[in-house]
mmCIF file of C-alpha atoms in Angstrom:
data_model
loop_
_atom_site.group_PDB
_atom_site.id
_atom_site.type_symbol
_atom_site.label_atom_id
_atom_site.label_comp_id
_atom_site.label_asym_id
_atom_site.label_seq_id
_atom_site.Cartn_x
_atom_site.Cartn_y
_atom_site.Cartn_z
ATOM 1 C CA UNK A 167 -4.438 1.452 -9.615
ATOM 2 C CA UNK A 168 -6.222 -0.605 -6.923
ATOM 3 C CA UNK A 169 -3.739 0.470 -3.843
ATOM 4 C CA UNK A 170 -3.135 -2.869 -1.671
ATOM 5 C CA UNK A 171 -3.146 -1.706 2.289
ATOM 6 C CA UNK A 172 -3.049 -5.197 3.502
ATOM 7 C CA UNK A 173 0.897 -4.676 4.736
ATOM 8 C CA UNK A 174 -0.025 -0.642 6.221
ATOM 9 C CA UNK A 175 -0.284 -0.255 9.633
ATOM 10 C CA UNK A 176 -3.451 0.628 10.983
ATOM 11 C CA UNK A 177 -1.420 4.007 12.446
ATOM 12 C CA UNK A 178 -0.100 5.035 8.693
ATOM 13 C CA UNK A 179 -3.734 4.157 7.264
ATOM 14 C CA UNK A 180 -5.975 6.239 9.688
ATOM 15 C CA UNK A 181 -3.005 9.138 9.240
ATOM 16 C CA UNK A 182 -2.636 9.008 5.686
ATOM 17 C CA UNK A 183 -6.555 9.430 5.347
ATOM 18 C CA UNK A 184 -7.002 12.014 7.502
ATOM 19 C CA UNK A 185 -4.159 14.484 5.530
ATOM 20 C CA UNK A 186 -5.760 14.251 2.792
ATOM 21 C CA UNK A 187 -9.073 15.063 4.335
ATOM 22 C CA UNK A 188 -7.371 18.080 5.273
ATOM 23 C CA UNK A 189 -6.463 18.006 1.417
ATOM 24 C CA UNK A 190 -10.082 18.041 0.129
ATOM 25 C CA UNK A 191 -11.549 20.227 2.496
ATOM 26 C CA UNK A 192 -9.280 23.358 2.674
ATOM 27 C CA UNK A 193 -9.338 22.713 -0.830
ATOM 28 C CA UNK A 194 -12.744 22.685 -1.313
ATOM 29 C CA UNK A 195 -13.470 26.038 1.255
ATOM 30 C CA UNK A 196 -11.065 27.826 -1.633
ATOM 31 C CA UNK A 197 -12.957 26.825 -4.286
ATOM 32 C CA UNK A 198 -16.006 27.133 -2.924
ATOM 33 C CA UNK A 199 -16.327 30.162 -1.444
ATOM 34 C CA UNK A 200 -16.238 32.819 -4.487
ATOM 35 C CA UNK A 201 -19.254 31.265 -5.972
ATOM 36 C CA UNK A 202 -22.737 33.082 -5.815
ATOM 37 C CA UNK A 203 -23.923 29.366 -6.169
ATOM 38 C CA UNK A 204 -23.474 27.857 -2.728
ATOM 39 C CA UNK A 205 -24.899 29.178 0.028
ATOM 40 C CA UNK A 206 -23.219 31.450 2.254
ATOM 41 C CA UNK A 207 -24.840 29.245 5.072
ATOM 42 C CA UNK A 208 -23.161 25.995 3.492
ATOM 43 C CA UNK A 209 -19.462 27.977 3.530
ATOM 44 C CA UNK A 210 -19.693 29.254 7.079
ATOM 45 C CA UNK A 211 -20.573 25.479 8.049
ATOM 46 C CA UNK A 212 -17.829 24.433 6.172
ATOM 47 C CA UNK A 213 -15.734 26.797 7.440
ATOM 48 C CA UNK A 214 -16.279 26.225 11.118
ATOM 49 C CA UNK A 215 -15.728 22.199 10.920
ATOM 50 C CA UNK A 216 -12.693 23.415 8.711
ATOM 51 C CA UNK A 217 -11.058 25.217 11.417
ATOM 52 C CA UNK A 218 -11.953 22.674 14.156
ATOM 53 C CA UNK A 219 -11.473 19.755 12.544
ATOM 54 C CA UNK A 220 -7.504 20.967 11.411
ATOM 55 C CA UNK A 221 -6.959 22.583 14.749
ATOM 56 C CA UNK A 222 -8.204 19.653 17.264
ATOM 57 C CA UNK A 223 -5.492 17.505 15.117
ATOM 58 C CA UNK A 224 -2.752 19.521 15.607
ATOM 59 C CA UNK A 225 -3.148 19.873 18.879
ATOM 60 C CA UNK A 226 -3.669 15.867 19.855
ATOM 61 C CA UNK A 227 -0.371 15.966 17.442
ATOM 62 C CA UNK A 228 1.111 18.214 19.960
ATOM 63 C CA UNK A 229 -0.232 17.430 23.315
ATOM 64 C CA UNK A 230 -0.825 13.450 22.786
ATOM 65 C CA UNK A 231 1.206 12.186 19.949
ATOM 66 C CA UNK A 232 4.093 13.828 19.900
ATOM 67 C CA UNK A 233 5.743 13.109 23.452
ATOM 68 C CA UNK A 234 4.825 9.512 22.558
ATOM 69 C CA UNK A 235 6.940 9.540 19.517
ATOM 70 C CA UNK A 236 9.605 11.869 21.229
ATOM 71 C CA UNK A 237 9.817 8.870 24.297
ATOM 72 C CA UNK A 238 10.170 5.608 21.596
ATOM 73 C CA UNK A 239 12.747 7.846 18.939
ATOM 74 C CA UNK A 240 14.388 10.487 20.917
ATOM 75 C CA UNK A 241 16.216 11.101 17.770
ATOM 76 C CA UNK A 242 13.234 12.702 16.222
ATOM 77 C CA UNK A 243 11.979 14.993 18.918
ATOM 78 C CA UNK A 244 13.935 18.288 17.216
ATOM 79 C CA UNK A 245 11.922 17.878 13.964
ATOM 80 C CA UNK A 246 8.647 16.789 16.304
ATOM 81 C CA UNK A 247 9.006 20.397 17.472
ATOM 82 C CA UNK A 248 9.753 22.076 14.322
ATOM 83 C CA UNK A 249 6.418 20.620 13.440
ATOM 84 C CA UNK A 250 4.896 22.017 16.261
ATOM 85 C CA UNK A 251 6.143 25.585 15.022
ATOM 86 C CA UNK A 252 4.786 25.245 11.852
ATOM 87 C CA UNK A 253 1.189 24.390 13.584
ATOM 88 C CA UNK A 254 1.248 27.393 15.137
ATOM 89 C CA UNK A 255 1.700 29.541 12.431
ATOM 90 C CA UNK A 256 -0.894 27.457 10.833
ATOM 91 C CA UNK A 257 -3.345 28.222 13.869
ATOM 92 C CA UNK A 258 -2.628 32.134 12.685
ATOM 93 C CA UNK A 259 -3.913 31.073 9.429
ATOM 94 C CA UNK A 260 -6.890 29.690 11.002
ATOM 95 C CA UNK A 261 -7.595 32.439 13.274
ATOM 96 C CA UNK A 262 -7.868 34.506 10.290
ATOM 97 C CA UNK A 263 -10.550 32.282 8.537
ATOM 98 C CA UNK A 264 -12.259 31.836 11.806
ATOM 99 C CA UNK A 265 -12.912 36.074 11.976
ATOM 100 C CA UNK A 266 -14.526 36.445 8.688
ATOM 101 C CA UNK A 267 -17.940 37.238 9.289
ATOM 102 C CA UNK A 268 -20.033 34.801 6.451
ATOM 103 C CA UNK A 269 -22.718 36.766 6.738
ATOM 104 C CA UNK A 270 -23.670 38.958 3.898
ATOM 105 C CA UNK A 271 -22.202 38.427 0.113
ATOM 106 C CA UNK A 272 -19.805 40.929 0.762
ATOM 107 C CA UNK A 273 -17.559 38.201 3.087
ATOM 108 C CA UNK A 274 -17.054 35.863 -0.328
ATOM 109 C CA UNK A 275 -13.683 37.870 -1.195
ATOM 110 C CA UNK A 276 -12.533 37.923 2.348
ATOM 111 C CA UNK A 277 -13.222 33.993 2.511
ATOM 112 C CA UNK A 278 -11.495 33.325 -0.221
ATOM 113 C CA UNK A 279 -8.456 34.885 0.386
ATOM 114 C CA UNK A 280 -8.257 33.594 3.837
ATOM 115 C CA UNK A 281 -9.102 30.061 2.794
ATOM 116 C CA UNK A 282 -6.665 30.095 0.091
ATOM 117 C CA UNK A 283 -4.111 31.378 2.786
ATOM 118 C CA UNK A 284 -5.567 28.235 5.162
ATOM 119 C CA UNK A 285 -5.077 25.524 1.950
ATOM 120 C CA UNK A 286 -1.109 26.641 1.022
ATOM 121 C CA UNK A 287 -0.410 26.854 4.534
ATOM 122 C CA UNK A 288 -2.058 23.004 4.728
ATOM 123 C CA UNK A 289 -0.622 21.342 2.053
ATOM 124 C CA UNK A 290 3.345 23.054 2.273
ATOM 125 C CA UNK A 291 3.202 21.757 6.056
ATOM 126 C CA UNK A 292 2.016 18.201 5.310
ATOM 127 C CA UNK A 293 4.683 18.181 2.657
ATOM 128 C CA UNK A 294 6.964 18.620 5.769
ATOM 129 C CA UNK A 295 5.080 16.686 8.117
ATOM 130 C CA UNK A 296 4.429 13.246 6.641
ATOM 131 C CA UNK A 297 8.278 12.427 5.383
ATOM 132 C CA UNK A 298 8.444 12.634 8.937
ATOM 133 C CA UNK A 299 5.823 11.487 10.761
ATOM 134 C CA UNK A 300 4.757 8.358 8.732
ATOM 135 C CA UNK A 301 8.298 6.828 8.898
ATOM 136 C CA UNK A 302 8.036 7.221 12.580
ATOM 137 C CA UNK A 303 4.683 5.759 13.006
ATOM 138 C CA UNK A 304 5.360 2.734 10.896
ATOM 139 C CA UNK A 305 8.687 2.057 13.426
ATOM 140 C CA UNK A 306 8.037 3.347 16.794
ATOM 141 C CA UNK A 307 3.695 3.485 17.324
ATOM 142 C CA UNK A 308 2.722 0.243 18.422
ATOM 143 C CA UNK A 309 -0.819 -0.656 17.440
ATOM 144 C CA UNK A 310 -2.038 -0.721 21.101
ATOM 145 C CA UNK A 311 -0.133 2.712 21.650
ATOM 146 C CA UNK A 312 -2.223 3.634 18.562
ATOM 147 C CA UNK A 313 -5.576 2.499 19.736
ATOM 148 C CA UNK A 314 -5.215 4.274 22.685
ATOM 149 C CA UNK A 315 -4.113 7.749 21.003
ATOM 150 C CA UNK A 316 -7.185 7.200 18.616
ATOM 151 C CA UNK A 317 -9.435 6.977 21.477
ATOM 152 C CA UNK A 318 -8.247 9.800 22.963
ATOM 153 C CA UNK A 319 -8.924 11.609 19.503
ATOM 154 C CA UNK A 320 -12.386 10.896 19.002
ATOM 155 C CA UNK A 321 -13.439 11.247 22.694
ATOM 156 C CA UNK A 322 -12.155 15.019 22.095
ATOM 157 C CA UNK A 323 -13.526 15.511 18.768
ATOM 158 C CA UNK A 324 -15.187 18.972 18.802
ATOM 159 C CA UNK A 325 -19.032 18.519 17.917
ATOM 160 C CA UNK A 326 -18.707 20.418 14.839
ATOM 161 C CA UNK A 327 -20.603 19.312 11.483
ATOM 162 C CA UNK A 328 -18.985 15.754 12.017
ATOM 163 C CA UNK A 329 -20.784 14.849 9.491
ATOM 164 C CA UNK A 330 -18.600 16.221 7.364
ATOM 165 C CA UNK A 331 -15.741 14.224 8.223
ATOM 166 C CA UNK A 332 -17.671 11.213 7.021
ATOM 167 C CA UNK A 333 -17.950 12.300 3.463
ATOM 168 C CA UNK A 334 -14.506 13.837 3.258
ATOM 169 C CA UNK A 335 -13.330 10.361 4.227
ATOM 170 C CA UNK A 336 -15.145 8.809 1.700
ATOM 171 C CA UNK A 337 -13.655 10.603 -1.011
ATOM 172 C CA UNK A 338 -10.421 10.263 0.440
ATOM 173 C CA UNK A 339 -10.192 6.513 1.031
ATOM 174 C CA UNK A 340 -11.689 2.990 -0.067
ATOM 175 C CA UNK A 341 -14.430 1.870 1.531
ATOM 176 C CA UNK A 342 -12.691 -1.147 3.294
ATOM 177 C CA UNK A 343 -10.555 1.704 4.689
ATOM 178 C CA UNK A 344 -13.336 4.239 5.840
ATOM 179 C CA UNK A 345 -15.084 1.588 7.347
ATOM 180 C CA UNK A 346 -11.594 0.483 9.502
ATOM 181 C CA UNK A 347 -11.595 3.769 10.304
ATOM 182 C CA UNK A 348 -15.465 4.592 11.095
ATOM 183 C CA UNK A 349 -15.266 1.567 13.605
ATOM 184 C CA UNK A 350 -13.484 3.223 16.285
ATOM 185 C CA UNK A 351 -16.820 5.434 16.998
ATOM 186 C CA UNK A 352 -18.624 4.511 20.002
ATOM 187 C CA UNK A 353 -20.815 1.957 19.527
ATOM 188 C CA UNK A 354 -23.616 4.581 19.906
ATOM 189 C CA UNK A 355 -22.967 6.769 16.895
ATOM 190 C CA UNK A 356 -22.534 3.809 14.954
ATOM 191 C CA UNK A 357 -26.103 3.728 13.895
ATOM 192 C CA UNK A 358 -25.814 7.290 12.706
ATOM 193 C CA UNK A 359 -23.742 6.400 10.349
ATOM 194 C CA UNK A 360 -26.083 5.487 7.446
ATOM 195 C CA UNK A 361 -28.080 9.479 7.784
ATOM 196 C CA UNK A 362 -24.634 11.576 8.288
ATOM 197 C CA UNK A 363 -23.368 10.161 4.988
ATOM 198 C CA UNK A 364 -26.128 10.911 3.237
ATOM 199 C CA UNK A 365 -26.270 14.085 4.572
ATOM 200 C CA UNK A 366 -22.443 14.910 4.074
ATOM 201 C CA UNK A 367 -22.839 13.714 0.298
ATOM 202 C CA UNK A 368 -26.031 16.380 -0.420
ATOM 203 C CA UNK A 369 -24.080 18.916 1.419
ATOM 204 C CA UNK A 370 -20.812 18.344 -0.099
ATOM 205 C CA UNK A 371 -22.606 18.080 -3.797
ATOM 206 C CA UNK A 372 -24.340 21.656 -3.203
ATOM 207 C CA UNK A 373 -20.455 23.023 -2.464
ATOM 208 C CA UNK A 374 -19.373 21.595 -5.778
ATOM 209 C CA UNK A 375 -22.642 23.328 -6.875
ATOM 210 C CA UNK A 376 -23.413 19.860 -8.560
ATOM 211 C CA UNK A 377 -26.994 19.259 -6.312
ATOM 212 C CA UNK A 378 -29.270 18.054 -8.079
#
């Protein structure tokens, strides 16, 4: 079903994409990693935009977006920090994937196991998060408050395999929506575009060990 996004904020869009980015990448690391197929080189890449890519959004979440929400909906600041509990027991999660040394064949079970760990811990906290959060961005984030949050994001965005992000993104939205999204870069990463998509798609098809 063709989903019609013409009525959804800008604020629920870019939100709604991103979770499930988190979705199909800590799903993905799981998957991946017991495979003799892909590359422990691949994983460990994976891995490290995995962990900074999750943890740089909770903490904007934390640090940026949260006091904003707290200030328009005082009402909803005891669950904001609930939230903020369950991303730090996350970040334990995280810190455990981060320590696995990818570096021999050995690391495959240890990966695994600490991905899986990484994925559950993911997906039962967005469960939480987004009956939550998404209400309160469609009532009380202003588009200009949202702009500026976003800008805030990307200008911190650790320089890890961000090319990643791209291809994630297109599995995880239309293209209409991606390129919404994509067109808060700076206007000089916008011609790098075109070459990190095509290098996210080979990378992410030798993952699925589906390369050609």
């Amino acid at each position: 079903m063709e989903r019609n996004t013409t009525a959804e904020p800008k604020a629920l869009m870019e939100t709604r994409l991103t979770h499930q980015t988190h979705r199909l990448m800590t799903a993905l690391l799981a998957e991946a990693a017991p495979r003799p197929s892909v590359p422990l080189a691949a994983l460990a890449q994976l891995r490290d935009f995995l962990v900074a890519a999750i943890r740089h959004h909770h903490e904007t979440e934390d640090n940026l977006l949260w006091p904003r929400l707290a200030e328009a909906a005082p009402a909803a600041a005891r669950a904001l920090e609930e939230l903020t509990d369950e991303h730090e027991r996350l970040d334990t999660a995280l810190d455990r994937l981060a320590a696995v040394a990818v570096d021999d064949e050995d690391a495959r079970h240890a990966l695994h196991e600490a991905a899986v760990a990484v994925r559950d811990s993911v997906l039962g906290h967005l469960e939480h998060e987004e009956p939550i959060l998404l209400p309160a961005l469609r009532d009380h984030m202003s588009p200009a408050a949202w702009d500026d949050f976003a800008r805030q994001v990307i200008a911190s965005t650790p320089p890890v395999a961000l090319h990643l992000m791209i291809g994630f993104l297109d599995e995880a939205g239309t293209p209409e929506e991606v390129e919404l999204l994509l067109g808060g870069l700076p206007e000089p990463a916008q011609p790098l575009v075109p070459a990190m998509r095509q290098q996210a798609h080979e990378e992410l098809r030798v993952l699925r060990g589906s390369a050609a």
